Coordinates of C-alpha atoms in Angstrom, one line a residue:
Chain W
X1 CA -227.9 -16.7 16.7
X2 CA -228.4 -14.2 14.0
X3 CA -230.2 -11.0 13.9
X4 CA -230.0 -7.2 13.7
X5 CA -229.3 -4.7 16.4
X6 CA -230.3 -1.2 15.6
X7 CA -228.3 1.8 16.8
X8 CA -227.1 5.0 15.5
X9 CA -224.6 5.6 12.7
X10 CA -221.7 7.6 14.0
X11 CA -218.8 7.0 11.6
X12 CA -219.4 5.6 8.1
X13 CA -218.1 2.4 6.6
X14 CA -218.8 -1.3 6.8
X15 CA -216.7 -3.9 8.7
X16 CA -216.9 -7.5 9.6
X17 CA -215.1 -9.2 12.5
X18 CA -215.2 -11.3 15.6
X19 CA -216.9 -9.6 18.6
X20 CA -214.5 -8.6 21.3
X21 CA -215.8 -7.1 24.6
X22 CA -213.2 -4.5 25.2
X23 CA -214.2 -3.5 28.8
X24 CA -213.6 -7.0 30.0
X25 CA -210.0 -7.1 29.0
X26 CA -207.7 -7.4 31.9
X27 CA -206.2 -4.0 31.8
X28 CA -205.8 -2.5 35.2
X29 CA -203.1 -3.6 37.5
X30 CA -203.9 -2.8 41.1
X31 CA -202.0 0.2 42.3
X32 CA -199.8 -1.2 45.0
X33 CA -197.6 0.6 47.5
X34 CA -194.0 0.1 46.7
X35 CA -191.3 0.3 49.3
X36 CA -189.1 3.4 49.6
X37 CA -190.3 6.9 48.5
X38 CA -187.2 7.5 46.5
X39 CA -188.2 4.7 44.1
X40 CA -191.6 6.1 43.7
X41 CA -190.4 9.5 42.5
X42 CA -188.0 8.0 40.1
X43 CA -190.7 5.7 38.8
X44 CA -193.1 8.5 38.3
X45 CA -190.5 10.6 36.5
X46 CA -189.6 7.7 34.2
X47 CA -193.3 7.1 33.4
X48 CA -193.8 10.7 32.5
X49 CA -190.8 10.8 30.2
X50 CA -192.0 7.6 28.5
X51 CA -195.5 8.8 28.0
X52 CA -194.2 12.2 26.6
X53 CA -192.2 10.2 24.1
X54 CA -195.2 8.0 23.2
X55 CA -197.4 11.0 22.6
X56 CA -194.7 12.8 20.5
X57 CA -194.2 9.8 18.4
X58 CA -197.9 9.3 17.8
X59 CA -198.3 12.9 16.8
X60 CA -195.7 12.5 14.2
X61 CA -197.2 9.3 12.7
X62 CA -200.7 10.6 12.4
X63 CA -202.0 12.8 9.6
X64 CA -205.1 14.0 11.4
X65 CA -205.5 17.5 12.8
X66 CA -208.1 16.2 15.3
X67 CA -205.7 13.6 16.6
X68 CA -202.9 16.2 16.8
X69 CA -205.1 18.5 18.9
X70 CA -206.1 15.8 21.4
X71 CA -202.5 14.7 21.8
X72 CA -201.3 18.3 22.2
X73 CA -203.6 18.8 25.1
X74 CA -202.4 15.6 26.8
X75 CA -198.8 16.7 26.4
X76 CA -199.6 20.0 28.0
X77 CA -201.2 18.2 30.8
X78 CA -198.0 16.3 31.5
X79 CA -196.3 19.6 32.1
X80 CA -199.1 21.0 34.3
X81 CA -197.6 22.3 37.6
X82 CA -200.8 22.1 39.5
X83 CA -201.2 18.4 38.6
X84 CA -197.7 17.7 39.6
X85 CA -198.1 19.5 42.9
X86 CA -201.2 17.5 43.7
X87 CA -199.5 14.2 42.9
X88 CA -196.5 15.2 45.1
X89 CA -198.9 15.7 48.0
X90 CA -199.7 12.1 48.4
X91 CA -196.8 10.5 46.5
X92 CA -194.6 9.6 49.5
X93 CA -197.4 8.2 51.5
X94 CA -199.4 6.3 49.0
X95 CA -197.1 5.5 46.1
X96 CA -197.0 6.8 42.5
X97 CA -200.0 5.0 41.1
X98 CA -202.4 6.0 43.9
X99 CA -201.2 9.6 44.0
X100 CA -201.6 9.8 40.2
X101 CA -205.1 8.4 40.3
X102 CA -206.2 10.7 43.1
X103 CA -204.7 13.8 41.5
X104 CA -206.2 13.1 38.1
X105 CA -209.5 12.2 39.7
X106 CA -209.6 15.6 41.3
X107 CA -209.2 17.4 38.0
X108 CA -211.7 15.2 36.2
X109 CA -214.3 16.0 38.8
X110 CA -213.5 19.7 38.5
X111 CA -213.9 19.7 34.7
X112 CA -217.1 17.7 34.9
X113 CA -218.7 20.6 36.9
X114 CA -218.4 23.0 34.0
X115 CA -221.3 24.1 31.9
X116 CA -219.5 24.1 28.6
X117 CA -219.9 20.6 27.0
X118 CA -216.6 21.0 25.1
X119 CA -214.7 21.6 28.3
X120 CA -216.4 18.7 30.0
X121 CA -215.3 16.5 27.2
X122 CA -211.7 17.2 28.2
X123 CA -212.3 15.2 31.4
X124 CA -212.2 12.2 29.1
X125 CA -208.8 13.3 27.8
X126 CA -207.5 13.6 31.4
X127 CA -208.8 10.1 32.1
X128 CA -207.1 8.8 29.0
X129 CA -203.8 10.3 30.1
X130 CA -204.2 8.8 33.5
X131 CA -204.6 5.3 32.0
X132 CA -201.6 5.8 29.8
X133 CA -199.4 6.9 32.8
X134 CA -200.6 4.0 34.9
X135 CA -199.7 1.6 32.1
X136 CA -196.3 3.2 31.8
X137 CA -195.8 2.9 35.6
X138 CA -196.7 -0.8 35.6
X139 CA -194.1 -1.3 33.0
X140 CA -196.4 -3.2 30.6
X141 CA -195.6 -2.9 27.0
X142 CA -198.2 -0.9 25.2
X143 CA -198.2 -3.0 22.1
X144 CA -199.1 -6.1 24.0
X145 CA -202.3 -4.6 25.4
X146 CA -203.4 -3.4 22.0
X147 CA -202.9 -6.4 19.7
X148 CA -205.9 -8.2 18.2
X149 CA -205.7 -11.8 17.0
X150 CA -208.0 -11.5 14.1
X151 CA -210.2 -8.9 12.4
X152 CA -212.4 -7.7 15.3
X153 CA -215.4 -5.6 16.1
X154 CA -214.9 -4.1 19.6
X155 CA -217.9 -3.5 21.8
X156 CA -217.1 -1.1 24.6
X157 CA -218.6 1.3 27.1
X158 CA -215.4 3.1 27.7
X159 CA -213.2 3.7 24.8
X160 CA -210.6 6.4 24.6
X161 CA -208.8 8.2 21.8
X162 CA -205.5 6.7 22.8
X163 CA -207.1 3.2 22.6
X164 CA -208.0 4.0 19.0
X165 CA -204.7 5.4 18.2
X166 CA -202.7 2.5 19.6
X167 CA -204.8 -0.5 18.7
X168 CA -203.8 -2.6 15.7
X169 CA -206.0 -0.8 13.2
X170 CA -205.3 -3.3 10.5
X171 CA -207.4 -5.8 12.5
X172 CA -210.0 -3.3 13.7
X173 CA -213.1 -3.9 11.6
X174 CA -215.4 -1.6 13.5
X175 CA -216.6 -0.3 16.9
X176 CA -219.9 -0.6 18.7
X177 CA -219.9 2.0 21.5
X178 CA -222.2 2.9 24.3
X179 CA -221.6 5.6 26.8
X180 CA -220.2 8.1 24.2
X181 CA -222.0 10.7 22.2
X182 CA -221.8 11.2 18.4
X183 CA -219.7 14.4 19.0
X184 CA -217.2 12.9 21.3
X185 CA -213.5 12.9 20.5
X186 CA -213.2 9.2 20.0
X187 CA -216.0 9.2 17.4
X188 CA -214.4 12.2 15.6
X189 CA -211.1 10.4 15.6
X190 CA -212.7 7.2 14.3
X191 CA -214.2 9.2 11.4
X192 CA -210.8 10.7 10.6
X193 CA -209.2 7.2 10.7
X194 CA -211.9 5.6 8.6
X195 CA -213.1 3.2 11.3
X196 CA -216.9 2.4 11.2
X197 CA -218.7 3.2 14.4
X198 CA -222.2 2.4 15.6
X199 CA -223.6 3.8 18.8
X200 CA -225.9 1.6 20.8
X201 CA -227.4 0.9 24.2
X202 CA -225.1 -0.9 26.6
X203 CA -227.3 -3.9 26.7
X204 CA -227.8 -4.2 23.0
X205 CA -225.3 -7.0 22.4
X206 CA -225.8 -8.7 25.7
X207 CA -226.9 -12.0 24.1
X208 CA -224.2 -12.2 21.5
X209 CA -221.4 -14.7 22.4
X210 CA -217.8 -13.5 22.4
X211 CA -216.1 -14.2 19.1
X212 CA -219.4 -14.3 17.1
X213 CA -219.0 -12.9 13.6
X214 CA -220.7 -9.4 13.4
X215 CA -221.0 -6.8 10.8
X216 CA -220.8 -3.1 11.8
X217 CA -222.7 -0.9 9.3
X218 CA -221.7 2.6 10.0
X219 CA -223.9 3.8 7.1
X220 CA -227.2 2.6 8.4
X221 CA -226.3 2.5 12.1
X222 CA -226.8 -1.2 12.7
X223 CA -225.0 -4.4 13.8
X224 CA -225.8 -7.6 12.0
X225 CA -225.0 -10.8 13.9
X226 CA -223.7 -13.7 11.9
X227 CA -224.3 -12.0 8.6
X228 CA -224.6 -14.1 5.4
X229 CA -222.2 -13.4 2.6
X230 CA -225.0 -11.8 0.6
X231 CA -225.8 -9.4 3.4
X232 CA -222.2 -8.4 3.7
X233 CA -221.9 -7.8 -0.1
X234 CA -225.1 -5.8 -0.1
X235 CA -224.0 -3.6 2.8
X236 CA -220.7 -2.8 1.3
X237 CA -222.3 -2.0 -2.0
X238 CA -224.8 0.3 -0.5
X239 CA -222.1 2.2 1.3
X240 CA -220.2 2.8 -1.9
X241 CA -223.3 3.7 -3.8
X242 CA -224.6 6.4 -1.5
X243 CA -221.2 8.0 -0.9
X244 CA -220.7 7.9 -4.7
X245 CA -223.8 9.9 -5.5
X246 CA -224.6 9.9 -9.2
X247 CA -227.8 10.0 -11.2
X248 CA -231.0 9.4 -9.3
X249 CA -233.5 6.7 -10.1
X250 CA -237.0 7.3 -11.5
X251 CA -236.4 11.0 -12.0
X252 CA -235.2 11.8 -8.5
X253 CA -232.2 14.3 -8.4
X254 CA -229.3 13.5 -6.2
X255 CA -227.6 16.6 -5.0
X256 CA -225.1 17.5 -2.3
X257 CA -225.1 19.1 1.1
X258 CA -222.0 21.2 1.4
X259 CA -220.3 23.7 3.7
X260 CA -217.1 24.5 1.9
X261 CA -215.6 24.8 -1.6
X262 CA -213.7 21.6 -1.1
X263 CA -216.9 19.7 -0.4
X264 CA -218.5 21.2 -3.4
X265 CA -215.7 20.2 -5.6
X266 CA -215.7 16.7 -4.2
X267 CA -219.5 16.5 -4.8
X268 CA -219.0 17.7 -8.4
X269 CA -216.4 15.0 -9.0
X270 CA -218.8 12.4 -7.7
X271 CA -221.5 13.4 -10.1
X272 CA -223.9 15.3 -7.8
X273 CA -226.6 17.1 -9.8
X274 CA -226.1 20.4 -8.0
X275 CA -226.0 21.7 -4.5
X276 CA -229.1 20.7 -2.5
X277 CA -228.1 22.7 0.5
X278 CA -225.3 25.2 1.0
X279 CA -224.8 25.8 4.7
X280 CA -223.8 29.4 4.7
X281 CA -223.1 29.5 8.4
X282 CA -220.1 27.2 7.8
X283 CA -218.6 29.6 5.3
X284 CA -218.1 32.5 7.7
X285 CA -217.6 30.6 10.9
X286 CA -214.0 29.7 10.6
X287 CA -212.5 33.1 10.9
X288 CA -212.6 35.8 13.5
X289 CA -215.9 37.7 12.9
X290 CA -217.7 39.7 15.3
X291 CA -219.5 41.6 12.6
X292 CA -221.3 40.0 9.7
X293 CA -219.8 39.5 6.3
X294 CA -220.6 42.3 3.8
X295 CA -222.9 41.8 0.8
X296 CA -219.9 41.9 -1.6
X297 CA -218.0 39.3 0.4
X298 CA -221.0 37.0 0.6
X299 CA -221.9 37.5 -3.1
X300 CA -218.3 36.6 -4.1
X301 CA -218.4 33.4 -1.9
X302 CA -221.8 32.3 -3.3
X303 CA -220.7 32.9 -6.8
X304 CA -217.8 30.5 -6.3
X305 CA -220.2 27.8 -5.5
X306 CA -222.4 28.6 -8.4
X307 CA -219.4 28.4 -10.7
X308 CA -218.6 24.8 -9.5
X309 CA -222.0 23.8 -10.8
X310 CA -222.6 26.0 -13.9
X311 CA -225.5 23.9 -15.4
X312 CA -227.1 22.8 -12.2
X313 CA -229.0 24.5 -9.5
X314 CA -227.7 25.6 -6.1
X315 CA -229.8 26.0 -3.0
X316 CA -228.4 28.6 -0.6
X317 CA -229.8 28.4 3.0
X318 CA -229.8 31.6 5.1
X319 CA -227.7 31.5 8.2
X320 CA -229.0 28.8 10.4
X321 CA -227.6 29.6 13.8
X322 CA -228.9 29.5 17.4
X323 CA -228.1 29.0 21.0
X324 CA -226.5 25.6 20.5
X325 CA -224.6 26.6 17.3
X326 CA -223.8 30.3 17.7
X327 CA -222.1 32.4 15.1
X328 CA -219.9 35.3 16.5
X329 CA -221.9 37.9 14.5
X330 CA -225.3 36.3 15.5
X331 CA -225.0 35.9 19.2
X332 CA -227.8 34.5 21.3
X333 CA -228.4 34.9 25.0
X334 CA -228.1 31.8 27.1
X335 CA -231.3 29.8 27.0
X336 CA -232.6 27.0 29.0
X337 CA -233.6 25.1 25.9
X338 CA -231.6 26.2 22.8
X339 CA -233.3 23.6 20.6
X340 CA -236.6 25.3 21.4
X341 CA -235.4 28.9 21.4
X342 CA -234.0 31.6 19.2
X343 CA -232.7 29.9 16.1
X344 CA -233.2 29.7 12.4
X345 CA -235.6 32.2 11.0
X346 CA -236.5 33.5 14.4
X347 CA -233.0 34.7 14.9
X348 CA -232.7 36.2 11.4
X349 CA -235.9 38.2 11.9
X350 CA -234.3 39.8 14.9
X351 CA -231.5 41.0 12.7
X352 CA -233.2 42.6 9.7
X353 CA -230.1 44.3 8.5
X354 CA -228.2 41.1 8.4
X355 CA -231.1 39.3 6.8
X356 CA -231.4 41.9 4.0
X357 CA -227.7 41.8 3.3
X358 CA -227.7 38.1 2.9
X359 CA -230.7 38.2 0.7
X360 CA -229.1 40.9 -1.5
X361 CA -226.0 38.8 -1.9
X362 CA -228.0 35.7 -2.9
X363 CA -230.2 37.7 -5.3
X364 CA -227.1 39.2 -7.0
X365 CA -225.8 35.7 -7.7
X366 CA -229.2 34.6 -9.1
X367 CA -229.0 37.5 -11.5
X368 CA -225.9 36.1 -13.1
X369 CA -226.7 32.4 -12.9
X370 CA -229.9 30.5 -13.4
X371 CA -231.4 28.2 -10.9
X372 CA -230.3 29.8 -7.6
X373 CA -232.7 29.0 -4.8
X374 CA -232.9 30.7 -1.4
X375 CA -233.9 28.6 1.6
X376 CA -235.2 29.8 4.9
X377 CA -234.3 27.6 8.0
X378 CA -236.6 26.4 10.7
X379 CA -239.9 28.0 9.7
X380 CA -242.7 27.2 12.2
X381 CA -245.8 29.0 10.9
X382 CA -247.1 31.0 8.0
X383 CA -246.9 34.4 9.9
X384 CA -243.1 34.0 10.1
X385 CA -243.0 32.9 6.4
X386 CA -244.9 36.0 5.3
X387 CA -242.7 38.3 7.2
X388 CA -239.5 36.9 5.7
X389 CA -241.2 36.7 2.3
X390 CA -242.0 40.4 2.5
X391 CA -238.4 41.3 3.1
X392 CA -237.4 39.0 0.2
X393 CA -240.0 40.7 -2.2
X394 CA -238.8 44.1 -1.2
X395 CA -235.1 43.2 -1.9
X396 CA -236.0 41.7 -5.2
X397 CA -238.1 44.7 -6.2
X398 CA -235.3 47.1 -5.2
X399 CA -233.1 46.0 -8.1
X400 CA -234.5 46.5 -11.6
X401 CA -234.9 43.6 -14.0
X402 CA -233.2 41.1 -11.7
X403 CA -233.6 37.4 -12.2
X404 CA -235.2 36.4 -9.0
X405 CA -234.1 33.3 -7.1
X406 CA -236.7 30.7 -6.1
X407 CA -237.9 31.1 -2.5
X408 CA -238.3 28.0 -0.3
X409 CA -238.5 27.0 3.4
X410 CA -237.1 24.2 5.4
X411 CA -239.7 21.8 6.9
X412 CA -238.0 20.6 10.1
X413 CA -240.6 21.3 12.7
X414 CA -243.8 19.2 13.0
X415 CA -246.0 22.4 12.9
X416 CA -244.6 23.2 9.5
X417 CA -245.3 19.8 8.1
X418 CA -248.8 19.7 9.5
X419 CA -249.5 23.1 7.9
X420 CA -247.6 22.4 4.7
X421 CA -250.7 23.0 2.6
X422 CA -250.9 26.6 3.9
X423 CA -247.2 27.2 3.6
X424 CA -247.1 25.9 0.0
X425 CA -249.1 28.8 -1.3
X426 CA -246.3 31.2 -0.5
X427 CA -243.2 29.3 -1.5
X428 CA -241.6 27.9 -4.7
X429 CA -240.3 24.7 -3.0
X430 CA -239.8 22.9 0.2
X431 CA -236.8 21.2 1.7
X432 CA -237.4 18.7 4.5
X433 CA -234.7 18.5 7.2
X434 CA -235.2 15.0 8.5
X435 CA -232.6 15.2 11.3
X436 CA -234.3 18.0 13.1
X437 CA -237.8 16.8 12.1
X438 CA -237.1 13.4 13.6
X439 CA -235.7 15.0 16.8
X440 CA -238.7 17.3 17.3
X441 CA -241.3 14.7 16.3
X442 CA -240.0 11.9 18.5
X443 CA -238.9 14.2 21.3
X444 CA -235.4 12.8 21.4
X445 CA -232.1 14.6 21.6
X446 CA -230.1 13.7 18.4
X447 CA -226.9 13.5 20.4
X448 CA -228.1 11.3 23.2
X449 CA -226.5 7.9 22.9
X450 CA -229.2 6.2 24.9
X451 CA -231.9 6.9 22.4
X452 CA -229.8 6.4 19.3
X453 CA -232.3 4.1 17.6
X454 CA -235.3 6.3 18.5
X455 CA -234.3 9.3 16.4
X456 CA -234.5 7.2 13.2
X457 CA -235.9 9.1 10.2
X458 CA -237.6 5.9 9.1
X459 CA -240.0 6.1 12.0
X460 CA -243.5 5.9 10.7
X461 CA -244.4 9.2 12.5
X462 CA -241.7 11.0 10.6
X463 CA -242.6 9.3 7.3
X464 CA -246.2 10.4 7.7
X465 CA -245.1 14.0 8.1
X466 CA -242.9 13.7 5.0
X467 CA -245.9 12.2 3.1
X468 CA -248.1 15.0 4.3
X469 CA -245.6 17.6 3.2
X470 CA -245.1 16.1 -0.3
X471 CA -248.8 15.8 -0.9
X472 CA -249.4 19.4 0.0
X473 CA -246.4 20.6 -2.0
X474 CA -247.4 18.7 -5.1
X475 CA -251.0 19.8 -4.9
X476 CA -249.6 23.3 -5.4
X477 CA -247.1 22.2 -8.0
X478 CA -244.0 22.7 -5.8
X479 CA -241.1 20.3 -5.6
X480 CA -239.7 18.8 -2.4
X481 CA -236.2 17.9 -1.5
X482 CA -234.9 16.0 1.6
X483 CA -231.7 16.7 3.4
X484 CA -230.4 14.8 6.4
X485 CA -228.9 11.5 7.3
X486 CA -231.9 9.7 5.8
X487 CA -231.2 11.0 2.3
X488 CA -227.8 9.2 2.3
X489 CA -229.2 5.8 3.4
X490 CA -230.3 3.4 0.8
X491 CA -233.3 2.1 2.8
X492 CA -234.5 5.5 3.8
X493 CA -233.9 6.9 0.4
X494 CA -236.0 4.2 -1.2
X495 CA -238.8 5.0 1.2
X496 CA -238.6 8.7 0.5
X497 CA -238.6 8.2 -3.2
X498 CA -241.7 6.0 -2.9
X499 CA -243.3 8.9 -1.1
X500 CA -242.7 11.1 -4.1
X501 CA -239.8 13.2 -2.9
X502 CA -238.2 15.0 -5.9
X503 CA -234.6 15.4 -4.7
X504 CA -232.3 13.9 -2.2
X505 CA -229.5 16.2 -0.9
X506 CA -226.8 13.9 0.5
X507 CA -224.1 15.2 2.9
Chain Q
X1 CA -200.4 43.9 42.3
X2 CA -200.6 44.9 38.7
X3 CA -203.4 43.4 36.7
X4 CA -205.1 43.6 33.3
X5 CA -208.6 42.7 32.2
X6 CA -209.6 40.8 29.1
X7 CA -212.9 39.6 27.8
X8 CA -213.8 36.4 26.0
X9 CA -215.4 37.4 22.6
X10 CA -218.8 36.4 21.5
X11 CA -219.0 32.9 20.2
X12 CA -215.7 31.8 21.7
X13 CA -214.5 30.2 24.9
X14 CA -211.2 29.5 26.7
X15 CA -210.9 25.9 25.4
X16 CA -208.0 23.5 25.4
X17 CA -206.1 24.9 22.5
X18 CA -205.8 28.5 23.7
X19 CA -205.4 27.4 27.3
X20 CA -202.4 25.2 26.4
X21 CA -200.8 28.1 24.5
X22 CA -201.4 30.5 27.4
X23 CA -200.0 28.1 29.9
X24 CA -196.8 27.8 27.8
X25 CA -196.6 31.6 27.4
X26 CA -197.0 32.1 31.1
X27 CA -194.2 29.6 31.8
X28 CA -191.7 31.8 29.9
X29 CA -191.9 34.5 32.6
X30 CA -190.4 34.6 36.1
X31 CA -193.3 36.2 38.0
X32 CA -196.2 34.5 39.5
X33 CA -199.3 34.9 37.2
X34 CA -202.9 34.2 38.0
X35 CA -206.1 34.2 36.0
X36 CA -209.5 34.8 37.6
X37 CA -212.9 34.6 36.0
X38 CA -214.7 37.6 37.5
X39 CA -217.9 36.7 35.7
X40 CA -218.5 33.4 37.4
X41 CA -216.2 33.8 40.4
X42 CA -213.8 31.0 39.6
X43 CA -210.2 31.4 40.4
X44 CA -207.6 32.8 40.8
X45 CA -205.7 29.9 39.3
X46 CA -202.1 29.4 38.3
X47 CA -201.7 30.5 34.7
X48 CA -199.0 27.9 34.1
X49 CA -201.6 25.1 34.7
X50 CA -203.6 24.3 31.6
X51 CA -206.2 22.3 33.5
X52 CA -206.7 25.1 36.0
X53 CA -207.2 27.6 33.1
X54 CA -209.9 25.2 31.7
X55 CA -211.5 25.0 35.1
X56 CA -212.3 28.7 34.9
X57 CA -215.1 27.8 32.6
X58 CA -214.5 31.0 30.7
X59 CA -217.1 31.2 27.9
X60 CA -218.4 34.0 25.7
X61 CA -218.6 37.4 27.4
X62 CA -216.6 36.3 30.5
X63 CA -214.4 39.0 32.0
X64 CA -211.0 37.6 33.1
X65 CA -208.5 39.4 35.4
X66 CA -204.9 38.5 34.8
X67 CA -202.6 39.5 37.7
X68 CA -198.8 39.2 38.0
X69 CA -196.4 39.5 40.9
X70 CA -192.7 39.7 40.4
X71 CA -189.8 41.4 38.4
X72 CA -191.2 41.0 34.9
X73 CA -194.8 41.5 35.9
X74 CA -195.6 44.4 33.5
X75 CA -194.0 42.6 30.6
X76 CA -195.9 39.4 31.4
X77 CA -199.2 41.2 31.6
X78 CA -198.7 42.9 28.2
X79 CA -197.6 39.7 26.5
X80 CA -200.3 37.6 27.9
X81 CA -203.2 40.0 27.2
X82 CA -202.1 40.3 23.6
X83 CA -201.6 36.6 23.3
X84 CA -205.1 36.0 24.8
X85 CA -206.7 38.2 22.2
X86 CA -204.8 36.7 19.4
X87 CA -205.5 33.1 20.4
X88 CA -209.3 33.6 20.9
X89 CA -209.7 35.5 17.7
X90 CA -208.1 32.6 15.9
X91 CA -210.4 30.0 17.5
X92 CA -213.3 28.7 15.3
X93 CA -216.6 29.5 16.9
X94 CA -218.0 26.7 19.0

């Protein structure tokens, strides 16, 4: 059979291989009670030593900070006295393997009760360590379990970081995972290691026979069954083209979405025609800050970005923070629905001092360099827009003879798109955030693996809102840019350009 | 029993990296050290156990009580409270 299965792109790249169903591999040896409790203690001790050595060796071999952090945690777990104590409780009676499983199970359950998603994610790391210890106990050689006969695409519901680290990566063409989120450790690791990943529903590949040739397109988020050579070539070419950036077609500018100097420099090297979105919240999030950065500090930072693109424009977005992505100097109380709560411009309007400082910093950079644009996140209605515009006008007026930056808003909420004609009167440009717009329009959580295909920016409902926004903007002579995953996909980009979008900001 | 209180700063949480470092630091002392999350009632837990520290679910604003019992208790409390502040400040915001 041939065909296409749609999912969600989680790690970029394109790979072709034979389909292997990972979960059905014969992995687990039944924990059996061995005779003599002395043997059990010795076996457990030997297994722990062996796993510690494996982890240490892997840490040395790998270049990735993410991998190192995950392994570090597992090494610390091996030394955990509470874990050992719990294993000891049932070791004599039930044997090493059963005692281990029950002790680990207890802590996994404990971690899964926590509110913090990051902490809950650690339960998967504990499970991962459990499997590693069980394997060491059973004496099976690790390498035997992880070898692949030919270039393979693995389909799995349960796939752990250590699987990815140990598997024969030369032969790993790509992964199709269900049961994990886009932010999970195994996906982050795959990105760091350059392995393409598509997330899809657990039944998506049900009808595909084992060993069938499949293509994993981590760019578009899809799996092609029995792809033709032409399809393979096209996918690989698209992947290079979008990542490469370069001049737009038909007058469309291709700019970059950046959150650091390094990203800006890389974008410049690729030929991006400017910064389509500077995520300022990323610039001041990596250091200890319980109070906001000063005007001078911000101005210096924004100037550095402007200097990387001296002839092109840069678009600086005000701090976009909220309940689900807090900044230390922009805290938000706990909310039942952070996606529907205090975020974006709503949060900024509650902190007028901070808002003014940031605007001043951006205005000061605009004064020195042409084509600086200021962008307001998550605007929902014209009242909000007018309030923030009033602050902007005051700050511009306060400095004599200043070159004013252009003023624009993000369209990422359906209400804003539907009222784009009203908003267009009060702005110089729009920037459509398709990730959030798709989420709010289709009522789907971006990070929910089950609805990976739902949140697609090519959904006609989303495209209609884009079209509405572009029409309203152009009627007032304002340009429109698009940022989001869609801007970086060849098929979506083509659709957006056909709708008249003026700029694609690719991240 | 001597104790010292610390607070998790805004935008931070007691995640795996600081928890692992705290557990290692606690192991270097002779006294028995416990952490308790007075904000959500979890604990007290053994400070040498990284998974127990995580299970406190200590997120932004949480008030933690560190207690120590033994010869070097005072030294341990000073060292751990300083280490706690240093580690959490160094964390990137979630």
